[in-house]
Coordinates of C-alpha atoms and ligand atoms in Angstrom, one line a residue:
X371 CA -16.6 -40.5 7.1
X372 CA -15.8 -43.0 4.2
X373 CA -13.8 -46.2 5.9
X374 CA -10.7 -47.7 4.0
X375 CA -11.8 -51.1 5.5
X376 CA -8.1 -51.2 7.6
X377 CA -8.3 -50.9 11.5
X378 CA -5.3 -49.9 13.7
X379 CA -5.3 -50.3 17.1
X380 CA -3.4 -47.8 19.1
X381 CA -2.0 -48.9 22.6
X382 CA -2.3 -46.0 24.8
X383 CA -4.8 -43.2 25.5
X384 CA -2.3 -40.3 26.1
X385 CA -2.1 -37.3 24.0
X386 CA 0.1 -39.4 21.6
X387 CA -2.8 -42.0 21.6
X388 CA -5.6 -39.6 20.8
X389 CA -3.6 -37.8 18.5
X390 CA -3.0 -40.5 16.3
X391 CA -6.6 -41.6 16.3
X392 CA -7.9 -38.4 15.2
X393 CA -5.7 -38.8 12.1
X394 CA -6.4 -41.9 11.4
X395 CA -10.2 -41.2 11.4
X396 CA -9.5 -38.4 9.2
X397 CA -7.7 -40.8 6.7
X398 CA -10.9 -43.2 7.0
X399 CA -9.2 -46.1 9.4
X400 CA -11.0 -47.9 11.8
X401 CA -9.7 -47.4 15.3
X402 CA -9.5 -48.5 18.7
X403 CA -7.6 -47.2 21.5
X404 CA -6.4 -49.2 24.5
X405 CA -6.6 -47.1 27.6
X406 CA -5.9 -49.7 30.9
X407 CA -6.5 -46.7 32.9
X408 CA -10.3 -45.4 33.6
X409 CA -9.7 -42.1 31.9
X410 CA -8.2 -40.7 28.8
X411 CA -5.0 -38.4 29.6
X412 CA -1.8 -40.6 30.7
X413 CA 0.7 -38.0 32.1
X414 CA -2.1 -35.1 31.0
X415 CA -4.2 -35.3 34.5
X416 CA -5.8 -34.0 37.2
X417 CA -8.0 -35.1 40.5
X418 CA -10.8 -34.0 42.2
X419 CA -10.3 -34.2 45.9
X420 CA -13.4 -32.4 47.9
X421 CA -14.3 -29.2 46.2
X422 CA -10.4 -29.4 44.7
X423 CA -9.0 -30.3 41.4
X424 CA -5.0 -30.5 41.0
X425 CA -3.4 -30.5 37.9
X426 CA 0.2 -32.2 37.4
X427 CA 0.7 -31.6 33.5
X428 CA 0.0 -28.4 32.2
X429 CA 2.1 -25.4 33.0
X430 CA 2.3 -23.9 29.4
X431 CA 0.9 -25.4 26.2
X432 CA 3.2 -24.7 23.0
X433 CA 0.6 -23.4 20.5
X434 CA -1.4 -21.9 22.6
X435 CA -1.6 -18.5 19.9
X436 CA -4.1 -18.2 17.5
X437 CA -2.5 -18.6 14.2
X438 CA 0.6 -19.7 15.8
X439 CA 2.8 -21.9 13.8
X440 CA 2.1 -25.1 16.0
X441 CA -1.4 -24.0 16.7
X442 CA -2.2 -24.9 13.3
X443 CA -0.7 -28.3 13.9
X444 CA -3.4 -28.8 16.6
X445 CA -6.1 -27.8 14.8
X446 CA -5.2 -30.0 12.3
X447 CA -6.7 -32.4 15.4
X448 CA -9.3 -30.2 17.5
X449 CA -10.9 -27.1 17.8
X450 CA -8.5 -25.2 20.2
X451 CA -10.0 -21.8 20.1
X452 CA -12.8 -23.4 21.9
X453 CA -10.3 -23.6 25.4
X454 CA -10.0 -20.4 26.8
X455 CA -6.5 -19.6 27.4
X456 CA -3.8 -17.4 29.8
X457 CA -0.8 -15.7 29.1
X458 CA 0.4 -15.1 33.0
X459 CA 2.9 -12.1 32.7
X460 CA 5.0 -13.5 35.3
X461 CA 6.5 -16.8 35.0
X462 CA 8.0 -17.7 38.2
X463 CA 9.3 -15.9 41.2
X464 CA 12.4 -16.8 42.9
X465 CA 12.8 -15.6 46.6
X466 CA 14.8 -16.7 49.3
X467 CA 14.2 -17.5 53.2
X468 CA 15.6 -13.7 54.1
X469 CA 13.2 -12.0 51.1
X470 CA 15.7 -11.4 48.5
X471 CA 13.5 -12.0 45.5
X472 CA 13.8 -12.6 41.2
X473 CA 11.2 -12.3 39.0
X474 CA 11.3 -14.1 35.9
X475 CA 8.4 -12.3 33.8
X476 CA 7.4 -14.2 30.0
X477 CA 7.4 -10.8 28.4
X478 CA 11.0 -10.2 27.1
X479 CA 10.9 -6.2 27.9
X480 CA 9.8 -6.7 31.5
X481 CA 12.1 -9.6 31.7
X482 CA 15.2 -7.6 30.3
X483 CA 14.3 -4.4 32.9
X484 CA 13.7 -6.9 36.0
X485 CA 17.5 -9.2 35.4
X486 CA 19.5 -5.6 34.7
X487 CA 17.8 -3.9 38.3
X488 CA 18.6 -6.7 39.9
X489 CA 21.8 -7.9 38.4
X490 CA 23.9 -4.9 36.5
X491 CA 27.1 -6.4 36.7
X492 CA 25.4 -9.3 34.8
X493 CA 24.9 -7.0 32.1
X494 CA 26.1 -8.6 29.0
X495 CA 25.3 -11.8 29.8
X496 CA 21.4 -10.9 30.6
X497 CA 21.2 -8.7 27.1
X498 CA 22.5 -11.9 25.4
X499 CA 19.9 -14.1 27.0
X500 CA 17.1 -11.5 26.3
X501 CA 18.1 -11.1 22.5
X502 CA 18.1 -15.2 22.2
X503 CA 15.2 -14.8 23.8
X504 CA 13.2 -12.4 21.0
X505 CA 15.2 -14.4 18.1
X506 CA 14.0 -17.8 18.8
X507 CA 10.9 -16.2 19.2
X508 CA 10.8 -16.7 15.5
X509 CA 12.0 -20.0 15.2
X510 CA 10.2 -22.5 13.2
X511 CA 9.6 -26.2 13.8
X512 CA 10.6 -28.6 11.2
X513 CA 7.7 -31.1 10.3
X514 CA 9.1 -34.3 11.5
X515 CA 6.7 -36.2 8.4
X516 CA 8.1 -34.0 6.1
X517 CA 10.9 -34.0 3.7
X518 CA 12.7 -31.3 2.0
X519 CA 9.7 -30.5 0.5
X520 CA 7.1 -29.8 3.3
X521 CA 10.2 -28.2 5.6
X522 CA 12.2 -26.2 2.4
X523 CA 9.7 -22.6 3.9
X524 CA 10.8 -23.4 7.9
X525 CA 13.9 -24.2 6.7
X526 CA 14.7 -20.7 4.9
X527 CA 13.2 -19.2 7.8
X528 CA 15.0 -20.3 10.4
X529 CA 18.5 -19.9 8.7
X530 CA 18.9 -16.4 10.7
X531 CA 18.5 -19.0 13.9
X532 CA 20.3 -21.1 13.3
X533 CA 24.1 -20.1 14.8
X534 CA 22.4 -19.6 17.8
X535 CA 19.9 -22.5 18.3
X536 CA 23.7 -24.4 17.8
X537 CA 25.4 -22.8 20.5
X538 CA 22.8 -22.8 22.9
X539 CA 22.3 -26.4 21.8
X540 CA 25.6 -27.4 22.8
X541 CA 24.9 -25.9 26.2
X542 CA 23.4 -27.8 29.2
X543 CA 21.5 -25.1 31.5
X544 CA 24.0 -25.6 34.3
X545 CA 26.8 -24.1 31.7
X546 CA 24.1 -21.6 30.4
X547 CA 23.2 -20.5 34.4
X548 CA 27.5 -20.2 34.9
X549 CA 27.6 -17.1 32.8
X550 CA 25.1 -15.0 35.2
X551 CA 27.2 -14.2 38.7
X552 CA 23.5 -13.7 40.4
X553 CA 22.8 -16.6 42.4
X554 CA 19.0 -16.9 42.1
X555 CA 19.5 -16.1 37.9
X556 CA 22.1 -19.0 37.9
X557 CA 20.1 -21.4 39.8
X558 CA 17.6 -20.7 37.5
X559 CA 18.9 -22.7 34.7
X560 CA 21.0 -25.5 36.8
X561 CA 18.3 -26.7 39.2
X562 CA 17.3 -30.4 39.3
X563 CA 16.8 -31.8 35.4
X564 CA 16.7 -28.1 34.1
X565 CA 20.7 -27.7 34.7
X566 CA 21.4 -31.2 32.6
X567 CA 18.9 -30.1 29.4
X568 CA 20.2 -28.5 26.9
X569 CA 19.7 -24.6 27.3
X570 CA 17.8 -24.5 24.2
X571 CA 14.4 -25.7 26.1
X572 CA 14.7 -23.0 28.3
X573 CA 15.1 -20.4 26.3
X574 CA 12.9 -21.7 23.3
X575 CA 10.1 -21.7 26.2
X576 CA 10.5 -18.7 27.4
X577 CA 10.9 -17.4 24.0
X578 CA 7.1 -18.7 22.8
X579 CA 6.2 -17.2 26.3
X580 CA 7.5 -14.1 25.1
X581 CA 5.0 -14.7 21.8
X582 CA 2.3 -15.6 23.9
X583 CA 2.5 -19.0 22.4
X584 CA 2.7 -21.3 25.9
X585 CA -0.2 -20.2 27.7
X586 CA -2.3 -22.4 30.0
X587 CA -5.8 -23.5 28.8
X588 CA -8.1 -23.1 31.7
X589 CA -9.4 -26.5 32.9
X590 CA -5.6 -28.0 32.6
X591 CA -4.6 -30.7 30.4
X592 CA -7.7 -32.6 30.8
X593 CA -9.7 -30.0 28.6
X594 CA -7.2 -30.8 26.1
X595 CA -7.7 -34.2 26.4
X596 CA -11.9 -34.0 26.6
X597 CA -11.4 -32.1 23.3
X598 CA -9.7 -34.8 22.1
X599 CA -12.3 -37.9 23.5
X600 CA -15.0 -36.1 21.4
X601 CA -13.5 -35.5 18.6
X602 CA -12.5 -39.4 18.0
X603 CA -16.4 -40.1 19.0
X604 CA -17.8 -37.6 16.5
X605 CA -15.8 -39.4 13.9
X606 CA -17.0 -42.5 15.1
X607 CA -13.7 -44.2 16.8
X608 CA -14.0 -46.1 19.9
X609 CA -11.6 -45.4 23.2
X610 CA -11.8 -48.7 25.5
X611 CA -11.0 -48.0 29.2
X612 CA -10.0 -50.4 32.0
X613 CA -8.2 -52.4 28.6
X614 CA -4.9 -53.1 29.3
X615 CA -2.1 -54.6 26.5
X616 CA -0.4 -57.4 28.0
X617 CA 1.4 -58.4 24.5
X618 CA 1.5 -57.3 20.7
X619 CA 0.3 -60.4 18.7
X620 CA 3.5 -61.2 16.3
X621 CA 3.0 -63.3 13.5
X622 CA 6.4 -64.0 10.3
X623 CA 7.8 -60.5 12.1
X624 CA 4.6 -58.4 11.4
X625 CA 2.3 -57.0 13.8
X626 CA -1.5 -58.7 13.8
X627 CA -3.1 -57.2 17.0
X628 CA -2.9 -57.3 20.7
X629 CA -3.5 -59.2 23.5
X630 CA -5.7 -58.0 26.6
X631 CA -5.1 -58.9 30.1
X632 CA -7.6 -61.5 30.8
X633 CA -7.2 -63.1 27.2
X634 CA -9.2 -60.9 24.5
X635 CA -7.7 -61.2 21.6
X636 CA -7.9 -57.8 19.6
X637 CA -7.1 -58.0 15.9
X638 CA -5.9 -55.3 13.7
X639 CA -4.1 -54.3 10.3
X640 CA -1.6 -52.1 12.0
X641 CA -0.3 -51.7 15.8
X642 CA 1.0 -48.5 17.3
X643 CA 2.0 -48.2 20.8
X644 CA 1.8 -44.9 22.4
X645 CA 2.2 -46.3 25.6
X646 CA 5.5 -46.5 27.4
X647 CA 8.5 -47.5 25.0
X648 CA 10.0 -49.2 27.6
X649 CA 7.5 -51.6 28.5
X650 CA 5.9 -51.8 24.5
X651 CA 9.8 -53.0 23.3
X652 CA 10.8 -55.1 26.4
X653 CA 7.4 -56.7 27.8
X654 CA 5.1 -56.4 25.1
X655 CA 7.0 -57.4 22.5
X656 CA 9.6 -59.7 24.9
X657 CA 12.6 -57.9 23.8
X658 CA 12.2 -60.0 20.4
X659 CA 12.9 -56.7 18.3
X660 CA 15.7 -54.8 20.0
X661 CA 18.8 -53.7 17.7
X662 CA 21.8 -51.8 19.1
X663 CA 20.3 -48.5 18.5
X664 CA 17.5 -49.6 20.7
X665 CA 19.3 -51.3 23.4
X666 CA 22.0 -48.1 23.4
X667 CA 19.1 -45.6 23.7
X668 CA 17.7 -47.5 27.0
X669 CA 21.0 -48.1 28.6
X670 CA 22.8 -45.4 28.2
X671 CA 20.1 -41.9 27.8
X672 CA 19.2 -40.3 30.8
X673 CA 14.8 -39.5 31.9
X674 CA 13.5 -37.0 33.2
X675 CA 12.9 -38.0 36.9
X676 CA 9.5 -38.9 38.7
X677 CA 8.3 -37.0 41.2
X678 CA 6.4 -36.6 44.2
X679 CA 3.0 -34.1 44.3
X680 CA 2.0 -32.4 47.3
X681 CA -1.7 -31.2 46.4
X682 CA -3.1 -28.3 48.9
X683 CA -6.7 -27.4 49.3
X684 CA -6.5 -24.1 50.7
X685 CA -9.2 -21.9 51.9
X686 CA -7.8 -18.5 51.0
X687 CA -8.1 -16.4 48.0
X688 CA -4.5 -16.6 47.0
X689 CA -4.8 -14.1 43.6
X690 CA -1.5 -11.9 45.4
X691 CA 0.8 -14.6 44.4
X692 CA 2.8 -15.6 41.8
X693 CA 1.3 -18.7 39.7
X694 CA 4.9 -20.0 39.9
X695 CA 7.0 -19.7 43.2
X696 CA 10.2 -20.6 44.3
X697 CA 11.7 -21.2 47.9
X698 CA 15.2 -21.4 48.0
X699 CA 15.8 -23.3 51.5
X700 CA 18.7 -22.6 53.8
X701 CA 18.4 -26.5 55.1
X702 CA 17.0 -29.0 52.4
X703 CA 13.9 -30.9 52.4
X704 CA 14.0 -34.8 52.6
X705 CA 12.3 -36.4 50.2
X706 CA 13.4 -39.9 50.7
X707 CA 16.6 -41.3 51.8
X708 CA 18.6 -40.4 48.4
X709 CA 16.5 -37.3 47.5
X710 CA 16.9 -33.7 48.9
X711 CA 15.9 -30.2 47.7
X712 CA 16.6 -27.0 48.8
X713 CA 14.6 -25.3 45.8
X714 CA 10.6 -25.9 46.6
X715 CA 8.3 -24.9 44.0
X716 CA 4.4 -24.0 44.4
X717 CA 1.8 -23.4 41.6
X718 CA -0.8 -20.9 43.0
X719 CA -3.9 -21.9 40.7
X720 CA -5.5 -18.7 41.4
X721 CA -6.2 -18.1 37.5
X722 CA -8.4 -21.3 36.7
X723 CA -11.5 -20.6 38.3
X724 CA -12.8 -24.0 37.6
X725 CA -10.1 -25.6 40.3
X726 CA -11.4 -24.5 43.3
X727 CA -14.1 -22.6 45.0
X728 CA -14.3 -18.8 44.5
X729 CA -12.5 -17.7 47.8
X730 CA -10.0 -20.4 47.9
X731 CA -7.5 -22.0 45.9
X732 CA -5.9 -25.1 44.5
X733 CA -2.1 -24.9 45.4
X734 CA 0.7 -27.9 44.1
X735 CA 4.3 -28.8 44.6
X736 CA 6.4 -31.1 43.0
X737 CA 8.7 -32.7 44.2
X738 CA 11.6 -35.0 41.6
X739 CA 13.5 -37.9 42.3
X740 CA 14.5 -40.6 40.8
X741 CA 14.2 -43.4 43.6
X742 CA 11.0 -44.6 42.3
X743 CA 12.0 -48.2 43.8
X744 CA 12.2 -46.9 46.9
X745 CA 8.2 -45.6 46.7
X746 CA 7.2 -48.4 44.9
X747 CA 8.7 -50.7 47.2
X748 CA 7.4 -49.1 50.2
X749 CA 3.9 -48.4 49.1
X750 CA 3.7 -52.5 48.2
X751 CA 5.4 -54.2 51.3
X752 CA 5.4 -51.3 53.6
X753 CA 1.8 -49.8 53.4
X754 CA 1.8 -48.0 56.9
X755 CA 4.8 -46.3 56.2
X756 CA 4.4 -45.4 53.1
X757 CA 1.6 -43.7 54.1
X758 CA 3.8 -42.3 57.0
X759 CA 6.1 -41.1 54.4
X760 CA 3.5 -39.5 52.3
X761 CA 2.2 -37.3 55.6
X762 CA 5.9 -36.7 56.2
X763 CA 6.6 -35.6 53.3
X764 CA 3.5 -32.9 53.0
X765 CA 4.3 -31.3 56.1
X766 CA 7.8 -30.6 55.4
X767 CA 6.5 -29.1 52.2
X768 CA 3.1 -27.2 54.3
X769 CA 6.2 -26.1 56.6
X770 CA 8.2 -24.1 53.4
X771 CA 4.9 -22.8 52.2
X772 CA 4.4 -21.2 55.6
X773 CA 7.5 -19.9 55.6
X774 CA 6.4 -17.8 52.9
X775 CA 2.5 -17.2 54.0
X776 CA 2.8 -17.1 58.0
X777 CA -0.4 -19.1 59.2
X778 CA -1.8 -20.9 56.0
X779 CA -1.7 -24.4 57.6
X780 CA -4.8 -23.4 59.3
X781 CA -6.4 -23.1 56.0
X782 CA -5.4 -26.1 54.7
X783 CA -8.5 -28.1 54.4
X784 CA -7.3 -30.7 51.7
X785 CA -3.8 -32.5 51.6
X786 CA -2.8 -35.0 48.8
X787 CA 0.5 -36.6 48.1
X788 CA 1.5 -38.6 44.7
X789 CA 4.3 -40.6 44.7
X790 CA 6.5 -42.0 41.8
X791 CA 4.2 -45.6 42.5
X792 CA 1.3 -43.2 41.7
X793 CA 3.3 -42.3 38.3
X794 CA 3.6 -45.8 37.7
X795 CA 0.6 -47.5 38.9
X796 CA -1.6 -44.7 36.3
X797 CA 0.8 -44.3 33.5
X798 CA 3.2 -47.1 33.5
X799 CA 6.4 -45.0 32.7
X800 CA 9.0 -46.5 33.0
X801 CA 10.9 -45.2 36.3
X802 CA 8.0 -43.1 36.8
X803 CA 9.5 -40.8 34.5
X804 CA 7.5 -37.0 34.0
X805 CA 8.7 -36.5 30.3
X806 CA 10.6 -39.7 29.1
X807 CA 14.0 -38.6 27.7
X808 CA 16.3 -35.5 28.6
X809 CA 16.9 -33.3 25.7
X810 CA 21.0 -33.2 26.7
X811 CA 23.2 -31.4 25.4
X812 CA 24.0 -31.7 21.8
X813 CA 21.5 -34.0 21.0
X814 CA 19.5 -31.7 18.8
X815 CA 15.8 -31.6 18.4
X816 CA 15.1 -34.8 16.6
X817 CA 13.2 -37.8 17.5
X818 CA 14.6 -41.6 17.8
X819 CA 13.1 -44.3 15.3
X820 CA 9.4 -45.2 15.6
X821 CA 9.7 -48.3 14.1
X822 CA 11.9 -51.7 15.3
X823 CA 13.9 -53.6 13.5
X824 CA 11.7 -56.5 11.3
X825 CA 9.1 -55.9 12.7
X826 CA 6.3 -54.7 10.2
X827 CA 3.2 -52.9 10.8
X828 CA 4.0 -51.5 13.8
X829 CA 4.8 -48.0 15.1
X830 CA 5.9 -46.3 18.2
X831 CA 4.7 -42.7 19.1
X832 CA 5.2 -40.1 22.2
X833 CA 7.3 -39.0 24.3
X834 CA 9.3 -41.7 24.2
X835 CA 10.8 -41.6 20.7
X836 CA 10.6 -37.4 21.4
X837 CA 13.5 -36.6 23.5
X838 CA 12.4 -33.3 25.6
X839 CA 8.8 -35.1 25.8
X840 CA 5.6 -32.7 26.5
X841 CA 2.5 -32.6 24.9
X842 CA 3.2 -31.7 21.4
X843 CA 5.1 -34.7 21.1
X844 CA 1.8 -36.2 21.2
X845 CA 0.9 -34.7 17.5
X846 CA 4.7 -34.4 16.4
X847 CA 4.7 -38.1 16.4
X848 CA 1.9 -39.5 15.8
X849 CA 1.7 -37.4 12.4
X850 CA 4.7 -39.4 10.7
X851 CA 3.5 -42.5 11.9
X852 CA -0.2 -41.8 10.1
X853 CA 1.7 -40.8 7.5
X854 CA 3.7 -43.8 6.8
X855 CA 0.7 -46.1 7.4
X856 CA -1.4 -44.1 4.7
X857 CA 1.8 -44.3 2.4
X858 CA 2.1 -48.2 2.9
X859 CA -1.9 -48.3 2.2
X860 CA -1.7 -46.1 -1.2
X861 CA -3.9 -44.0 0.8
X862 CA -3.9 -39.8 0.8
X863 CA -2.9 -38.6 3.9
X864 CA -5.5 -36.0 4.3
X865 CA -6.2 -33.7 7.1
X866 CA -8.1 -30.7 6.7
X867 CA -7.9 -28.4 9.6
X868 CA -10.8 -27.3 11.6
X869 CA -12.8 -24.9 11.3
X870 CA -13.8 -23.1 14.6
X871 CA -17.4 -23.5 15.1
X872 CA -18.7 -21.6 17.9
X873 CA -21.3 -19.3 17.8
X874 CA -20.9 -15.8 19.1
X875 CA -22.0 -15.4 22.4
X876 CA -25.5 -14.3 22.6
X877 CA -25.5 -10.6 24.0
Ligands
FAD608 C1 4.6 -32.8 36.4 C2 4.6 -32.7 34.9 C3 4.5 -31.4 34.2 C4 4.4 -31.3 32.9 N1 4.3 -30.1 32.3 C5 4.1 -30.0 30.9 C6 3.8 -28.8 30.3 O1 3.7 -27.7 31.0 N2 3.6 -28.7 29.0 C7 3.7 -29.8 28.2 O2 3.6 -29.7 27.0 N3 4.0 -31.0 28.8 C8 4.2 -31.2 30.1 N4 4.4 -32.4 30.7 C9 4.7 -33.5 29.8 C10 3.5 -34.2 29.2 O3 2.5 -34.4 30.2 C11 3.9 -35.6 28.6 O4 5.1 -35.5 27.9 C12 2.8 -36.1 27.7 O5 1.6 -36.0 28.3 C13 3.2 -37.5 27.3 O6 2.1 -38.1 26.5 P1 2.2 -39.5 25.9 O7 0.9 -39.8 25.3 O8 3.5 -39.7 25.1 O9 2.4 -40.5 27.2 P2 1.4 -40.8 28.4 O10 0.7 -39.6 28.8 O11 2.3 -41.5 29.4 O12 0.3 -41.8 27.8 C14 0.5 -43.2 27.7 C15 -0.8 -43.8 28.0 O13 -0.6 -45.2 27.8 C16 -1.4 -45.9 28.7 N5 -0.8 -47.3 28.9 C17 0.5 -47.6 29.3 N6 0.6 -48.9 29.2 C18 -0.5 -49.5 28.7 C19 -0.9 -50.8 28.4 N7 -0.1 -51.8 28.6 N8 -2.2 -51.0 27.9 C20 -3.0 -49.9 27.7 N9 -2.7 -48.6 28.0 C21 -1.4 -48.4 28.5 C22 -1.2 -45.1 30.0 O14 -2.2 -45.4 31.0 C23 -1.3 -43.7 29.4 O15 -2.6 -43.2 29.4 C24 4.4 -32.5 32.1 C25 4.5 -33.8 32.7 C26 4.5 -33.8 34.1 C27 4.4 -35.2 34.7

């Protein structure tokens, strides 16, 4: 690869992070990324515990389908075809303490036939969902580089769309859930952060569920991310772990490098943070570059909320379950002293072998809330409770689960809990938040500034600027920003895609 001579160093070493350094190396930059965690990922992780791993990130990946219209934005960065991935037929189950069940299958047509057996006096408002559901199906995202002239073909496509991406747009998911008189089909949409998004994300998910688009790549997020790490090797880019950005260097309003805990100065022609937007605008930079738009967004928009993971090693072939189930509780849970649930979710992991022992199984639940002081307090002053807490909290959650498998607590041989100081401590997001910012209600899907006011050479990617978060955020915004740099640099931006290399397997 021919270098331009320019190096940009990217804070960060989340998907947003990686992305961006793929396509600078493809544009010839030198780059660096920051990681000040040991490993590559941010949010995108997994552990090993014992013969366990636990995933946190990936439920569905948008993109997932060969020749899918996003796929062909990630292999503008890696080789996806090399991830192997599945399309579970059903999403998530829904059952109560007394066995009344719901099935929410990704296939529209078993979907359709499960919501009208179970709920027929629902009937118009279940074929409405299930014809949104087949529509958006087909709906096209705009290239948030582009202009007129790299959107005008997604544009014309998704005119037919576009009356009903702006109702359901106005919708949150509570409202959306208020038209189905079924209680477990309403509480569907207006549980926990679900009920506040817009009930576009929702039904666009399900929708690219329906196209086989969202599937999960076995090996979680962090064979995503290993893709990734490789890629920015074989094109000769450095990642730097345990390297953690105390400040962005600042010199006549134009970004000149950053600063290293312990005092290395790095140096660079550009700076893009991909790290937390919080802490990049208001620590990093010391709050020297905030306008009103700025300050509004982080005083007044809401985050997703942190969360809590209870991580079960579980000596049983669990391949009868759902991936996805839901317990609706007839007394809540206590999380911690402002957080109760009386919907508890479990991911079965039965369909990625490489999680756990043949025979047994990797199980998860997670937990929200949003008193991440309360964790992060108690974890630093309060050690022996916190840890109390933790062991509380895991058996209340072992307790639901047996609720639903009489007996499995005896073959639990591995328990981990994550708190929101476990969020914080690895990512640094700020409040420990899972996605960054709600998509609310008629916010549309459009992404905040990812640059500050006079302050040059310097751009801000992921989730952060990408209300509604998630992986492709990574790519969605670290795109413009290569974009802009190459533009400032008279440079082409030129990515060609890759090309899948693998041989055929050898017979
Ligand atoms: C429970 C859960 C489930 C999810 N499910 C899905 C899903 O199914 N599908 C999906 O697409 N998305 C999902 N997401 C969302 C997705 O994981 C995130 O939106 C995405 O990974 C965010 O990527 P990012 O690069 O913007 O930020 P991050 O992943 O937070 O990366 C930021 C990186 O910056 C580093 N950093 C921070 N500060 C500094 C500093 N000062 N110096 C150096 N490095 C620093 C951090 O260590 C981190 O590695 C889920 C997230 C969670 C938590």
């Amino acid at each position: 690869m021919k270098r331009n001579g320019k190096k940009i160093v990217i804070v960060g070493g989340g998907i947003a992070g990686l992305s961006a350094a793929v396509y600078a190396l493809k544009c010839g930059y030198e780059v660096e990324v920051l990681e000040m965690h040991d490993m590559a990922g941010g949010l995108a992780m997994s552990w090993h515990r014992g013969s366990y791993t636990f995933e946190t990130c990936l439920h569905w990946l948008i993109g997932s389908k060969p020749g899918g219209e996003f796929n062909e934005v990630w292999k503008e960065l890696v080789d996806l075809d090399t991830l192997t991935f599945v399309n579970p037929h059903e999403f998530v189950r829904i059952e109560t303490e007394d066995g009344d069940s719901l099935r929410v299958y990704t296939n529209a047509d078993m979907l359709e036939a499960e919501l009208l057996r179970r709920a027929p006096d629902d009937i118009a408002a279940i074929e409405d969902f299930i014809h949104a559901i087949r529509t958006l199906g087909k709906f096209r995202l705009l290239d948030p580089s582009g202009g007129l002239a790299d959107n005008w073909l997604n544009m014309l496509r998704d005119i037919p769309v576009l009356p009903l991406l702006m109702k359901l747009g106005k919708m949150s998911g509570k409202e959306y859930g208020a038209r189905f008189a079924d209680p477990l089909l309403r509480g569907f949409f207006s549980t926990g952060d679900m009920g506040k998004l817009t009930a576009i994300a929702m039904v666009l998910s399900l929708a690219w569920m329906n196209e086989k688009d969202a599937g999960y790549c076995i090996g979680g997020s962090q064979a995503l991310i290993r893709l990734f790490e490789e890629k920015i090797r074989e094109l000769g880019g450095a990642i730097r772990f345990d390297a953690r950005v105390e400040r962005i260097v600042v010199e006549h309003n134009c970004a000149i490098g950053v600063l290293l805990k312990g005092g290395e100065a790095i140096p660079a022609d550009w700076v893009i943070s991909a790290a937390d937007g919080h802490a990049t605008i208001y620590d990093m930079l010391e709050g020297q570059y905030v306008d009103e738009t700025t300050r509004k967004i982080y005083a007044e928009s809401e985050t997703f909320a942190s969360y809590l993971q209870v991580s079960l090693g579980i000596a049983r072939d669990l391949r009868d379950q759902p991936p996805m189930l839901t317990r609706v509780l007839g007394s809540p849970v206590s999380v911690d002293p402002e957080t109760e649930h009386t919907h508890v979710g479990f991911r079965f992991f039965h369909f990625d072998p490489t999680f756990a022992p043949t025979g047994k199984t990797a199980v998860t639940s997670i937990l929200p809330t949003r008193n991440y002081r309360y964790w992060e307090n108690l974890r630093s002053q309060e050690p022996q409770s916190y840890r109390a807490e933790k062991a509380r909290v895991a058996d209340s959650v072992i307790h639901v689960l047996e609720g639903h498998l009489p007996g499995i607590r005896e073959a639990i041989e591995v328990t981990d809990v994550s708190t929101p100081a476990t969020v914080i401590r690895y990512t640094g997001n700020w409040k420990g938040s899972q996605e960054g910012w709600l998509m609310p209600p008629g916010g549309g899907i459009k992404p905040f500034p990812n640059t500050l006011p006079n302050l040059d050479r310097f751009f801000l990617i992921g989730q952060w600027i990408m209300p509604g978060g998630g992986l492709p955020s990574g790519p969605m915004t670290a795109r413009p920003a290569i974009k802009a740099i190459c533009k400032r640099d008279h440079l082409p931006f030129d990515v060609q895609p890759e090309i899948h290399r693998l041989e055929p397997a050898e017979v």
